[in-house]
Amino acid sequence: MTERRTEARLSRLASAEALDRQPWPEHVNNGEEGDYPYVANYSKGLPHDEVGEVRPEAYNTLLRALATGRSEDFERIPLGRGVKLTNPQAGLAFELEGPDPQSLAVPPAPRIDSARNSAEAVELYWMALTRDIPFTEYDGHPLIAQAADELSRLSDYRAPKVDGRVTPATIFRGGTRGDLRGPFLSQFLLRDVQYGTLRIPQLHDTVRPDRDFLTDFDAWRAVQEGGSTPPIKRDHVNRRYLRNGRDMANYVHFDALYEAYLNAALILLDLNAPVDAGNPYRHSANQIGFGTYGPPHLLSLVTEVATRALKAMWFQKWYVHRRLRPEAFGGRIHAHLSGLRDYAMIDREVLDSEAVKLTYEKHGSYLLPQAFPEGSPTHPSYGSGHATVAGACVTVLKAWFDESWALPKPVVANAAGTALVPYTGGEALTVGGELDKVAANVATARNMGGVHWRSDFTESLLLGEAVGIGVLRDHVRVNHEDASFGLTRFDGRRVTI
């Protein structure tokens, strides 16, 4: 037993020493906080003035707590109307598995005076305007065509294009090959989930169409100060398959963050999908995996990376970037265009956009329409928790299964969301491609709700991937079998762990 005790200690030390040998990043933000104080950064939940800018003394109290890390200083942060801040101290936690939360970084976020930020805002306004259009009708819908045309003209819109143009087939999608192949929605958001003896069709509660929130300035300002709002009314009777942006936004309003990926794991296990070639039991003559390299190992692993990913991103959110939420930026646009305050630093492309003008015609304000009554949660925008969890969980799934395996009998939801019909596009929908797509779908759904930016999604996905790879490395180190994991990263590179 003494020998085992020593080996157990050495295995933990080996993992810690491997982490210690990794380069440690410099955490750099975009400088907005100094250039445009109290205007360009997250402040929701704190006291604000009549135009929606944070009270300087309140923001400085927040900065002091983030600088000292003392629990008593966090308790001194003043709130506006009572809604509490979401877990800023999570970014200071350590981890016992995978990379340390502060050993990973994301690049500086786009600034509010940049063309890239304008492009991301214009996309969000178009997402709000098109929330009720079924994905199956994108190809022939005039509003989608108008959105694609304007997005194509933006000078720094970093999203998938065909010959330099956004098309109805690429609009609002992620950038991997899997994202661009086949239907908009991943098979893992549509197929039945076999949960033990329960077979669960993925039919969701719905919400009223064409109803958006925080389009009135007084209501918007109250929510910036942490004012409470009534919960959204959900229809529990007329459930539907996911069919449009509003459905997707409603899904990620209430989901458990790892939910889609646990479902994907259960779907693949039910289909008896082949595992990765590095799994030691794939070709064993007399053993199967269980606690290691078998279904129980997978089902715990795909969920345990979620909180590790969140801790890494919470450090970035609160301690590095403090990016303002899109709803707050919409308030700046409204204040500027209405003459309430001069925000001349905002790039003109969003101020002059068709999407903002159409929003004003529809709602009577320039505010970014929100899918949720409360708007965004009370933590900074960059990066996205949903996207970071997506990157980590999907990385585990891509490493576990044979990514090249084609899913049998693919389906799409009809325009009403009442039934699944066969997908007849003819393209093979592979495990790897559909996993990349489900990560993008879930992350983009938060954007469709109006609470995140495109770069919140794209950069967070990569940070989550790094968390997933780090946890997988630790599992290979401490398990007895001679095993490996192979996967395709989101940028297309192959890696073996």
CSV table of C-alpha atoms in Angstrom, one decimal:
chain,number,residue,atom,x,y,z
A,1,MET,CA,0.0,0.0,0.0
A,2,THR,CA,2.9,2.3,0.7
A,3,GLU,CA,4.0,1.9,-2.9
A,4,ARG,CA,0.5,2.7,-4.2
A,5,ARG,CA,0.4,5.8,-2.0
A,6,THR,CA,3.7,7.0,-3.4
A,7,GLU,CA,2.6,6.4,-7.0
A,8,ALA,CA,-0.7,8.2,-6.4
A,9,ARG,CA,1.2,11.2,-5.1
A,10,LEU,CA,3.7,11.2,-8.0
A,11,SER,CA,1.0,11.0,-10.6
A,12,ARG,CA,-0.6,14.1,-9.2
A,13,LEU,CA,2.7,15.9,-9.1
A,14,ALA,CA,3.4,14.9,-12.7
A,15,SER,CA,0.2,16.6,-13.8
A,16,ALA,CA,1.1,19.7,-11.8
A,17,GLU,CA,4.6,19.8,-13.2
A,18,ALA,CA,3.3,19.4,-16.8
A,19,LEU,CA,1.0,22.4,-16.2
A,20,ASP,CA,3.9,24.3,-14.7
A,21,ARG,CA,5.9,23.8,-18.0
A,22,GLN,CA,3.2,25.4,-20.1
A,23,PRO,CA,3.8,29.0,-21.1
A,24,TRP,CA,1.7,31.4,-19.1
A,25,PRO,CA,-0.1,34.1,-21.1
A,26,GLU,CA,-0.2,37.8,-20.7
A,27,HIS,CA,-3.8,38.9,-20.1
A,28,VAL,CA,-4.4,42.1,-22.2
A,29,ASN,CA,-7.7,44.0,-22.8
A,30,ASN,CA,-8.5,46.4,-25.5
A,31,GLY,CA,-7.9,49.6,-23.5
A,32,GLU,CA,-11.5,50.9,-23.7
A,33,GLU,CA,-11.8,51.2,-20.0
A,34,GLY,CA,-9.1,53.9,-20.0
A,35,ASP,CA,-10.1,55.6,-23.3
A,36,TYR,CA,-13.9,55.8,-22.7
A,37,PRO,CA,-14.3,55.4,-18.9
A,38,TYR,CA,-17.8,54.4,-17.6
A,39,VAL,CA,-19.1,54.2,-21.2
A,40,ALA,CA,-17.5,51.2,-22.9
A,41,ASN,CA,-17.5,48.5,-20.3
A,42,TYR,CA,-19.9,46.2,-18.5
A,43,SER,CA,-21.8,47.8,-15.5
A,44,LYS,CA,-25.2,46.2,-15.4
A,45,GLY,CA,-26.6,45.9,-11.9
A,46,LEU,CA,-24.8,48.9,-10.6
A,47,PRO,CA,-26.3,52.4,-10.1
A,48,HIS,CA,-26.6,54.4,-13.3
A,49,ASP,CA,-27.4,58.0,-14.3
A,50,GLU,CA,-30.4,59.1,-16.3
A,51,VAL,CA,-28.8,58.2,-19.7
A,52,GLY,CA,-27.7,54.7,-18.6
A,53,GLU,CA,-24.0,55.4,-17.7
A,54,VAL,CA,-22.7,53.8,-14.6
A,55,ARG,CA,-22.0,56.0,-11.5
A,56,PRO,CA,-18.2,56.4,-11.4
A,57,GLU,CA,-18.0,55.7,-7.6
A,58,ALA,CA,-19.9,52.5,-8.0
A,59,TYR,CA,-17.8,51.3,-10.9
A,60,ASN,CA,-14.6,52.1,-9.0
A,61,THR,CA,-15.8,50.1,-6.0
A,62,LEU,CA,-16.2,47.1,-8.4
A,63,LEU,CA,-12.7,47.7,-9.7
A,64,ARG,CA,-11.3,47.8,-6.2
A,65,ALA,CA,-12.9,44.4,-5.3
A,66,LEU,CA,-11.5,42.9,-8.5
A,67,ALA,CA,-8.1,44.2,-7.7
A,68,THR,CA,-7.9,43.1,-4.1
A,69,GLY,CA,-9.9,39.8,-4.4
A,70,ARG,CA,-11.1,40.2,-0.9
A,71,SER,CA,-14.5,38.8,-0.1
A,72,GLU,CA,-15.4,41.8,2.1
A,73,ASP,CA,-14.6,44.2,-0.8
A,74,PHE,CA,-17.0,42.3,-3.1
A,75,GLU,CA,-19.7,42.7,-0.4
A,76,ARG,CA,-19.2,46.5,-0.6
A,77,ILE,CA,-20.1,46.8,-4.3
A,78,PRO,CA,-23.3,48.9,-4.5
A,79,LEU,CA,-26.2,47.5,-6.4
A,80,GLY,CA,-28.7,49.6,-8.3
A,81,ARG,CA,-32.2,48.1,-7.9
A,82,GLY,CA,-31.3,44.8,-6.3
A,83,VAL,CA,-30.4,42.2,-8.9
A,84,LYS,CA,-27.1,40.6,-7.9
A,85,LEU,CA,-23.9,40.3,-9.8
A,86,THR,CA,-23.1,36.8,-11.1
A,87,ASN,CA,-20.2,35.1,-9.3
A,88,PRO,CA,-17.2,37.4,-10.0
A,89,GLN,CA,-15.1,35.4,-7.5
A,90,ALA,CA,-15.3,32.3,-9.7
A,91,GLY,CA,-12.4,33.7,-11.7
A,92,LEU,CA,-10.1,33.4,-8.7
A,93,ALA,CA,-10.7,29.6,-8.2
A,94,PHE,CA,-8.0,27.0,-8.7
A,95,GLU,CA,-8.5,23.7,-10.5
A,96,LEU,CA,-7.4,20.1,-9.6
A,97,GLU,CA,-7.7,18.8,-13.1
A,98,GLY,CA,-6.9,20.3,-16.5
A,99,PRO,CA,-5.4,23.8,-17.0
A,100,ASP,CA,-5.5,26.4,-14.3
A,101,PRO,CA,-8.3,28.9,-15.1
A,102,GLN,CA,-5.8,31.8,-15.4
A,103,SER,CA,-3.4,29.9,-17.6
A,104,LEU,CA,-5.5,30.5,-20.7
A,105,ALA,CA,-6.4,33.7,-22.5
A,106,VAL,CA,-8.5,35.2,-25.2
A,107,PRO,CA,-7.4,38.1,-27.3
A,108,PRO,CA,-8.7,41.7,-26.7
A,109,ALA,CA,-12.3,42.2,-27.6
A,110,PRO,CA,-13.3,44.5,-30.5
A,111,ARG,CA,-13.6,48.1,-29.3
A,112,ILE,CA,-16.7,50.2,-29.6
A,113,ASP,CA,-14.9,52.5,-31.9
A,114,SER,CA,-14.0,49.7,-34.4
A,115,ALA,CA,-15.6,48.6,-37.6
A,116,ARG,CA,-15.5,45.0,-36.3
A,117,ASN,CA,-17.7,45.9,-33.3
A,118,SER,CA,-20.1,47.8,-35.7
A,119,ALA,CA,-20.3,44.7,-37.9
A,120,GLU,CA,-21.1,42.5,-34.9
A,121,ALA,CA,-23.8,44.9,-33.7
A,122,VAL,CA,-25.4,45.1,-37.2
A,123,GLU,CA,-25.5,41.3,-37.2
A,124,LEU,CA,-27.3,41.4,-33.8
A,125,TYR,CA,-29.9,43.9,-35.0
A,126,TRP,CA,-30.6,41.6,-38.0
A,127,MET,CA,-30.8,38.6,-35.8
A,128,ALA,CA,-33.5,40.4,-33.8
A,129,LEU,CA,-35.4,41.4,-36.9
A,130,THR,CA,-35.4,37.9,-38.3
A,131,ARG,CA,-36.0,35.8,-35.1
A,132,ASP,CA,-39.3,34.4,-36.3
A,133,ILE,CA,-38.2,33.3,-39.7
A,134,PRO,CA,-37.9,29.5,-39.9
A,135,PHE,CA,-34.4,28.3,-40.8
A,136,THR,CA,-35.9,26.2,-43.6
A,137,GLU,CA,-37.2,29.4,-45.2
A,138,TYR,CA,-34.0,31.4,-45.1
A,139,ASP,CA,-33.2,30.7,-48.8
A,140,GLY,CA,-36.1,32.5,-50.2
A,141,HIS,CA,-37.0,35.1,-47.6
A,142,PRO,CA,-36.6,38.7,-48.6
A,143,LEU,CA,-35.6,39.9,-45.1
A,144,ILE,CA,-32.8,37.3,-44.9
A,145,ALA,CA,-31.7,38.4,-48.4
A,146,GLN,CA,-31.6,42.1,-47.2
A,147,ALA,CA,-29.7,41.1,-44.1
A,148,ALA,CA,-27.1,39.1,-46.1
A,149,ASP,CA,-26.7,42.0,-48.5
A,150,GLU,CA,-26.0,44.6,-45.8
A,151,LEU,CA,-23.7,42.2,-43.9
A,152,SER,CA,-21.7,41.6,-47.1
A,153,ARG,CA,-21.1,45.4,-47.4
A,154,LEU,CA,-19.6,45.8,-43.9
A,155,SER,CA,-15.9,46.5,-43.9
A,156,ASP,CA,-14.9,44.1,-41.1
A,157,TYR,CA,-17.6,41.5,-40.7
A,158,ARG,CA,-15.7,38.3,-39.9
A,159,ALA,CA,-18.2,35.5,-40.7
A,160,PRO,CA,-18.5,32.8,-43.4
A,161,LYS,CA,-18.9,34.1,-46.9
A,162,VAL,CA,-19.0,32.7,-50.5
A,163,ASP,CA,-16.9,34.6,-52.9
A,164,GLY,CA,-16.7,37.5,-50.4
A,165,ARG,CA,-20.5,37.7,-49.8
A,166,VAL,CA,-22.8,36.5,-47.0
A,167,THR,CA,-25.5,34.3,-48.4
A,168,PRO,CA,-28.7,32.8,-47.0
A,169,ALA,CA,-26.8,29.5,-46.8
A,170,THR,CA,-24.0,31.0,-44.6
A,171,ILE,CA,-25.8,33.8,-42.6
A,172,PHE,CA,-25.6,33.5,-38.9
A,173,ARG,CA,-23.5,30.3,-39.1
A,174,GLY,CA,-20.2,29.3,-37.5
A,175,GLY,CA,-17.0,29.0,-39.6
A,176,THR,CA,-16.1,25.3,-39.5
A,177,ARG,CA,-16.7,23.0,-42.4
A,178,GLY,CA,-19.4,21.2,-40.4
A,179,ASP,CA,-21.2,24.5,-39.7
A,180,LEU,CA,-21.5,25.1,-43.4
A,181,ARG,CA,-22.7,21.7,-44.4
A,182,GLY,CA,-26.3,20.7,-44.5
A,183,PRO,CA,-29.2,22.2,-42.5
A,184,PHE,CA,-28.8,25.1,-40.1
A,185,LEU,CA,-29.4,23.0,-37.0
A,186,SER,CA,-27.3,20.1,-35.8
A,187,GLN,CA,-28.8,16.7,-35.7
A,188,PHE,CA,-28.0,16.6,-32.0
A,189,LEU,CA,-30.6,19.3,-31.4
A,190,LEU,CA,-33.3,17.4,-33.3
A,191,ARG,CA,-33.0,13.6,-32.8
A,192,ASP,CA,-34.7,11.7,-30.0
A,193,VAL,CA,-32.6,11.2,-26.9
A,194,GLN,CA,-32.5,7.8,-25.3
A,195,TYR,CA,-32.1,8.4,-21.6
A,196,GLY,CA,-32.1,5.0,-20.0
A,197,THR,CA,-35.6,3.6,-20.6
A,198,LEU,CA,-36.9,7.1,-21.5
A,199,ARG,CA,-36.9,8.1,-25.1
A,200,ILE,CA,-37.2,11.9,-25.2
A,201,PRO,CA,-38.3,13.8,-28.3
A,202,GLN,CA,-36.6,17.2,-28.5
A,203,LEU,CA,-39.8,19.1,-28.3
A,204,HIS,CA,-39.5,22.5,-26.6
A,205,ASP,CA,-41.6,25.0,-24.8
A,206,THR,CA,-42.3,27.9,-27.0
A,207,VAL,CA,-42.8,31.7,-26.5
A,208,ARG,CA,-45.1,34.2,-28.2
A,209,PRO,CA,-43.7,35.2,-31.7
A,210,ASP,CA,-42.8,38.7,-32.5
A,211,ARG,CA,-42.5,39.8,-28.9
A,212,ASP,CA,-39.3,41.5,-28.0
A,213,PHE,CA,-38.2,43.3,-24.9
A,214,LEU,CA,-36.2,46.4,-23.7
A,215,THR,CA,-37.2,48.5,-26.7
A,216,ASP,CA,-38.5,51.3,-24.4
A,217,PHE,CA,-35.7,53.5,-23.0
A,218,ASP,CA,-37.1,53.8,-19.5
A,219,ALA,CA,-37.5,50.0,-19.3
A,220,TRP,CA,-34.0,49.5,-20.7
A,221,ARG,CA,-32.5,51.9,-18.2
A,222,ALA,CA,-34.3,50.2,-15.2
A,223,VAL,CA,-32.8,46.9,-16.3
A,224,GLN,CA,-29.3,48.3,-16.6
A,225,GLU,CA,-29.6,49.2,-12.9
A,226,GLY,CA,-30.7,45.7,-12.0
A,227,GLY,CA,-34.4,46.2,-12.0
A,228,SER,CA,-36.4,43.0,-11.8
A,229,THR,CA,-38.7,41.9,-14.6
A,230,PRO,CA,-41.6,39.4,-14.8
A,231,PRO,CA,-40.6,36.0,-16.2
A,232,ILE,CA,-41.3,35.2,-19.8
A,233,LYS,CA,-44.5,33.2,-20.4
A,234,ARG,CA,-43.7,29.8,-21.8
A,235,ASP,CA,-46.2,27.6,-23.7
A,236,HIS,CA,-45.9,24.2,-22.1
A,237,VAL,CA,-48.6,22.7,-24.3
A,238,ASN,CA,-47.8,23.5,-27.9
A,239,ARG,CA,-44.2,22.3,-27.8
A,240,ARG,CA,-42.2,22.4,-31.0
A,241,TYR,CA,-38.9,21.2,-32.5
A,242,LEU,CA,-36.4,24.1,-32.8
A,243,ARG,CA,-37.3,26.0,-36.0
A,244,ASN,CA,-36.1,29.6,-35.8
A,245,GLY,CA,-34.0,32.1,-33.9
A,246,ARG,CA,-36.6,32.8,-31.3
A,247,ASP,CA,-36.9,29.1,-30.4
A,248,MET,CA,-33.1,28.8,-30.2
A,249,ALA,CA,-32.9,31.9,-27.9
A,250,ASN,CA,-35.6,30.5,-25.7
A,251,TYR,CA,-33.8,27.1,-25.5
A,252,VAL,CA,-30.5,28.8,-24.3
A,253,HIS,CA,-32.5,30.9,-21.9
A,254,PHE,CA,-33.3,27.9,-19.7
A,255,ASP,CA,-30.9,25.1,-20.6
A,256,ALA,CA,-28.3,23.4,-18.4
A,257,LEU,CA,-25.1,24.6,-20.0
A,258,TYR,CA,-23.9,21.1,-20.8
A,259,GLU,CA,-27.3,19.8,-21.8
A,260,ALA,CA,-26.9,19.7,-25.6
A,261,TYR,CA,-23.7,17.8,-25.3
A,262,LEU,CA,-24.9,15.3,-22.8
A,263,ASN,CA,-27.8,14.7,-25.2
A,264,ALA,CA,-25.3,14.3,-28.1
A,265,ALA,CA,-23.4,11.7,-26.1
A,266,LEU,CA,-26.6,9.8,-25.4
A,267,ILE,CA,-27.6,10.0,-29.0
A,268,LEU,CA,-24.3,8.7,-30.2
A,269,LEU,CA,-24.2,5.9,-27.6
A,270,ASP,CA,-27.7,4.9,-28.7
A,271,LEU,CA,-26.6,4.8,-32.3
A,272,ASN,CA,-23.7,2.6,-31.3
A,273,ALA,CA,-21.4,5.1,-33.0
A,274,PRO,CA,-17.8,3.9,-33.3
A,275,VAL,CA,-15.3,5.3,-30.9
A,276,ASP,CA,-12.0,6.9,-31.7
A,277,ALA,CA,-9.2,4.6,-32.9
A,278,GLY,CA,-7.1,5.5,-29.8
A,279,ASN,CA,-9.7,4.0,-27.5
A,280,PRO,CA,-7.9,0.9,-26.0
A,281,TYR,CA,-11.1,-1.2,-26.0
A,282,ARG,CA,-12.1,-0.6,-29.6
A,283,HIS,CA,-10.3,-3.7,-30.7
A,284,SER,CA,-9.9,-5.6,-27.5
A,285,ALA,CA,-10.7,-9.3,-27.8
A,286,ASN,CA,-12.0,-9.8,-24.3
A,287,GLN,CA,-12.6,-6.4,-22.6
A,288,ILE,CA,-14.9,-3.5,-22.8
A,289,GLY,CA,-14.5,0.0,-21.3
A,290,PHE,CA,-16.6,1.1,-18.4
A,291,GLY,CA,-15.2,3.3,-15.6
A,292,THR,CA,-12.3,4.1,-18.0
A,293,TYR,CA,-12.9,4.5,-21.7
A,294,GLY,CA,-16.5,3.3,-21.6
A,295,PRO,CA,-19.9,5.1,-21.4
A,296,PRO,CA,-19.8,6.0,-17.7
A,297,HIS,CA,-16.4,7.6,-18.3
A,298,LEU,CA,-17.7,9.6,-21.2
A,299,LEU,CA,-20.9,10.8,-19.6
A,300,SER,CA,-19.1,12.2,-16.6
A,301,LEU,CA,-16.3,13.6,-18.6
A,302,VAL,CA,-18.5,15.5,-21.0
A,303,THR,CA,-20.2,17.3,-18.1
A,304,GLU,CA,-17.2,17.8,-15.7
A,305,VAL,CA,-15.3,20.0,-18.2
A,306,ALA,CA,-18.2,22.5,-18.1
A,307,THR,CA,-17.4,24.1,-14.7
A,308,ARG,CA,-13.7,24.1,-15.5
A,309,ALA,CA,-14.4,26.0,-18.7
A,310,LEU,CA,-16.6,28.5,-16.8
A,311,LYS,CA,-14.0,29.3,-14.2
A,312,ALA,CA,-11.5,30.0,-17.0
A,313,MET,CA,-13.9,32.3,-18.7
A,314,TRP,CA,-15.1,34.0,-15.6
A,315,PHE,CA,-11.5,35.2,-15.0
A,316,GLN,CA,-11.5,36.7,-18.5
A,317,LYS,CA,-14.9,38.3,-18.1
A,318,TRP,CA,-14.4,40.0,-14.8
A,319,TYR,CA,-10.7,40.5,-14.3
A,320,VAL,CA,-9.4,41.2,-17.9
A,321,HIS,CA,-12.0,42.4,-20.4
A,322,ARG,CA,-15.2,43.6,-18.8
A,323,ARG,CA,-16.8,44.0,-22.2
A,324,LEU,CA,-20.2,45.7,-22.2
A,325,ARG,CA,-23.3,43.7,-23.3
A,326,PRO,CA,-24.9,44.3,-26.6
A,327,GLU,CA,-28.0,45.6,-24.9
A,328,ALA,CA,-25.9,48.3,-23.3
A,329,PHE,CA,-24.3,49.2,-26.6
A,330,GLY,CA,-27.8,49.5,-28.1
A,331,GLY,CA,-28.4,52.0,-25.3
A,332,ARG,CA,-25.4,54.0,-26.4
A,333,ILE,CA,-26.6,53.9,-30.0
A,334,HIS,CA,-30.1,55.1,-29.0
A,335,ALA,CA,-28.7,57.9,-26.8
A,336,HIS,CA,-26.5,59.1,-29.6
A,337,LEU,CA,-29.0,59.0,-32.4
A,338,SER,CA,-31.7,60.5,-30.2
A,339,GLY,CA,-29.5,63.3,-29.1
A,340,LEU,CA,-29.5,62.3,-25.4
A,341,ARG,CA,-25.7,62.2,-25.3
A,342,ASP,CA,-22.8,62.4,-27.8
A,343,TYR,CA,-21.0,59.1,-28.4
A,344,ALA,CA,-19.0,60.2,-31.4
A,345,MET,CA,-16.5,57.4,-30.8
A,346,ILE,CA,-19.0,54.8,-32.1
A,347,ASP,CA,-18.1,53.6,-35.6
A,348,ARG,CA,-20.5,55.0,-38.3
A,349,GLU,CA,-21.2,51.7,-39.9
A,350,VAL,CA,-23.7,50.7,-37.2
A,351,LEU,CA,-25.2,54.1,-36.8
A,352,ASP,CA,-26.0,54.3,-40.5
A,353,SER,CA,-27.1,50.7,-40.9
A,354,GLU,CA,-30.3,49.5,-42.5
A,355,ALA,CA,-30.8,47.2,-39.5
A,356,VAL,CA,-30.8,50.0,-37.0
A,357,LYS,CA,-33.2,52.1,-39.1
A,358,LEU,CA,-35.6,49.1,-39.6
A,359,THR,CA,-35.5,48.5,-35.8
A,360,TYR,CA,-36.5,52.1,-35.2
A,361,GLU,CA,-39.4,51.8,-37.7
A,362,LYS,CA,-40.6,48.7,-35.9
A,363,HIS,CA,-40.1,49.6,-32.2
A,364,GLY,CA,-39.8,53.4,-32.1
A,365,SER,CA,-36.3,53.3,-30.6
A,366,TYR,CA,-32.8,52.4,-31.6
A,367,LEU,CA,-32.3,50.0,-28.8
A,368,LEU,CA,-31.3,46.4,-29.6
A,369,PRO,CA,-34.5,44.3,-29.1
A,370,GLN,CA,-33.9,41.5,-26.5
A,371,ALA,CA,-35.5,38.1,-26.6
A,372,PHE,CA,-35.5,37.9,-22.7
A,373,PRO,CA,-37.5,40.3,-20.5
A,374,GLU,CA,-34.4,40.8,-18.2
A,375,GLY,CA,-32.0,41.1,-21.2
A,376,SER,CA,-28.5,39.8,-20.5
A,377,PRO,CA,-27.3,38.2,-17.3
A,378,THR,CA,-25.4,40.2,-14.7
A,379,HIS,CA,-21.8,39.4,-15.8
A,380,PRO,CA,-19.6,40.9,-18.6
A,381,SER,CA,-20.1,39.8,-22.2
A,382,TYR,CA,-16.6,38.6,-23.2
A,383,GLY,CA,-16.5,35.7,-23.5
A,384,SER,CA,-19.6,33.7,-23.6
A,385,GLY,CA,-20.1,31.0,-20.9
A,386,HIS,CA,-22.3,29.0,-23.3
A,387,ALA,CA,-19.7,29.1,-26.0
A,388,THR,CA,-16.9,28.2,-23.6
A,389,VAL,CA,-18.8,25.2,-22.3
A,390,ALA,CA,-19.7,24.3,-25.9
A,391,GLY,CA,-16.0,24.3,-26.9
A,392,ALA,CA,-15.0,22.1,-23.9
A,393,CYS,CA,-17.8,19.6,-24.2
A,394,VAL,CA,-17.7,19.2,-27.9
A,395,THR,CA,-13.9,18.7,-27.7
A,396,VAL,CA,-14.4,15.7,-25.4
A,397,LEU,CA,-17.1,14.3,-27.8
A,398,LYS,CA,-14.9,14.7,-30.9
A,399,ALA,CA,-12.0,13.0,-29.1
A,400,TRP,CA,-14.2,10.1,-27.9
A,401,PHE,CA,-16.0,9.2,-31.2
A,402,ASP,CA,-14.9,8.5,-34.8
A,403,GLU,CA,-15.5,12.0,-36.2
A,404,SER,CA,-15.8,10.7,-39.8
A,405,TRP,CA,-18.8,8.4,-39.1
A,406,ALA,CA,-21.9,9.6,-41.0
A,407,LEU,CA,-25.1,9.9,-38.9
A,408,PRO,CA,-27.8,7.7,-40.4
A,409,LYS,CA,-31.2,9.1,-41.6
A,410,PRO,CA,-30.6,12.8,-41.0
A,411,VAL,CA,-33.7,15.0,-40.3
A,412,VAL,CA,-34.9,18.6,-40.2
A,413,ALA,CA,-37.8,20.2,-38.5
A,414,ASN,CA,-40.7,21.4,-40.7
A,415,ALA,CA,-41.4,25.2,-40.8
A,416,ALA,CA,-44.0,24.9,-38.0
A,417,GLY,CA,-41.7,22.8,-35.8
A,418,THR,CA,-44.4,20.2,-35.4
A,419,ALA,CA,-42.6,17.3,-37.0
A,420,LEU,CA,-39.3,16.0,-38.2
A,421,VAL,CA,-38.9,15.3,-41.9
A,422,PRO,CA,-36.0,13.5,-43.7
A,423,TYR,CA,-33.2,15.7,-44.8
A,424,THR,CA,-32.7,15.2,-48.5
A,425,GLY,CA,-29.8,17.4,-49.2
A,426,GLY,CA,-27.6,14.5,-50.1
A,427,GLU,CA,-24.5,15.6,-48.0
A,428,ALA,CA,-23.1,13.2,-45.5
A,429,LEU,CA,-23.5,14.7,-42.0
A,430,THR,CA,-20.6,13.4,-39.9
A,431,VAL,CA,-20.2,13.1,-36.2
A,432,GLY,CA,-17.4,15.7,-36.2
A,433,GLY,CA,-19.2,18.2,-38.4
A,434,GLU,CA,-22.5,18.0,-36.5
A,435,LEU,CA,-20.6,18.4,-33.2
A,436,ASP,CA,-19.0,21.5,-34.5
A,437,LYS,CA,-22.4,22.7,-35.6
A,438,VAL,CA,-24.1,22.0,-32.3
A,439,ALA,CA,-21.5,24.1,-30.5
A,440,ALA,CA,-22.0,27.0,-33.0
A,441,ASN,CA,-25.8,26.6,-32.8
A,442,VAL,CA,-25.9,26.9,-29.0
A,443,ALA,CA,-23.4,29.8,-28.9
A,444,THR,CA,-25.1,31.6,-31.7
A,445,ALA,CA,-28.5,31.2,-30.0
A,446,ARG,CA,-27.3,33.4,-27.2
A,447,ASN,CA,-26.5,36.0,-29.9
A,448,MET,CA,-29.9,35.5,-31.4
A,449,GLY,CA,-31.3,36.4,-27.9
A,450,GLY,CA,-29.3,39.7,-28.1
A,451,VAL,CA,-27.1,39.0,-25.1
A,452,HIS,CA,-23.7,38.2,-26.8
A,453,TRP,CA,-21.5,39.2,-29.7
A,454,ARG,CA,-20.1,37.1,-32.5
A,455,SER,CA,-16.6,37.4,-31.1
A,456,ASP,CA,-17.8,36.3,-27.7
A,457,PHE,CA,-18.8,33.1,-29.4
A,458,THR,CA,-15.8,32.5,-31.7
A,459,GLU,CA,-13.0,33.3,-29.2
A,460,SER,CA,-14.7,31.5,-26.3
A,461,LEU,CA,-15.1,28.3,-28.3
A,462,LEU,CA,-11.3,28.2,-28.6
A,463,LEU,CA,-10.7,28.7,-24.9
A,464,GLY,CA,-13.2,26.0,-24.1
A,465,GLU,CA,-11.4,23.7,-26.5
A,466,ALA,CA,-8.1,24.3,-24.6
A,467,VAL,CA,-9.8,23.4,-21.4
A,468,GLY,CA,-11.2,20.2,-22.9
A,469,ILE,CA,-7.8,19.2,-24.3
A,470,GLY,CA,-6.1,19.9,-21.0
A,471,VAL,CA,-8.6,17.7,-19.1
A,472,LEU,CA,-8.2,14.9,-21.7
A,473,ARG,CA,-4.5,15.0,-21.3
A,474,ASP,CA,-4.8,14.5,-17.5
A,475,HIS,CA,-7.1,11.5,-18.0
A,476,VAL,CA,-4.6,9.9,-20.3
A,477,ARG,CA,-1.8,10.5,-17.8
A,478,VAL,CA,-3.6,8.9,-14.8
A,479,ASN,CA,-5.4,6.0,-16.4
A,480,HIS,CA,-3.7,2.6,-16.7
A,481,GLU,CA,-4.4,1.8,-20.3
A,482,ASP,CA,-2.3,2.6,-23.3
A,483,ALA,CA,-4.7,5.0,-24.9
A,484,SER,CA,-4.9,8.2,-26.9
A,485,PHE,CA,-7.5,10.6,-28.2
A,486,GLY,CA,-7.5,12.1,-31.7
A,487,LEU,CA,-9.6,15.1,-32.7
A,488,THR,CA,-10.0,17.9,-35.2
A,489,ARG,CA,-9.8,21.3,-33.7
A,490,PHE,CA,-12.1,24.1,-34.6
A,491,ASP,CA,-9.5,25.6,-36.9
A,492,GLY,CA,-9.2,22.4,-38.8
A,493,ARG,CA,-5.9,21.1,-37.4
A,494,ARG,CA,-5.7,17.5,-36.2
A,495,VAL,CA,-4.3,16.8,-32.7
A,496,THR,CA,-3.5,13.6,-30.9
A,497,ILE,CA,-3.6,13.5,-27.1
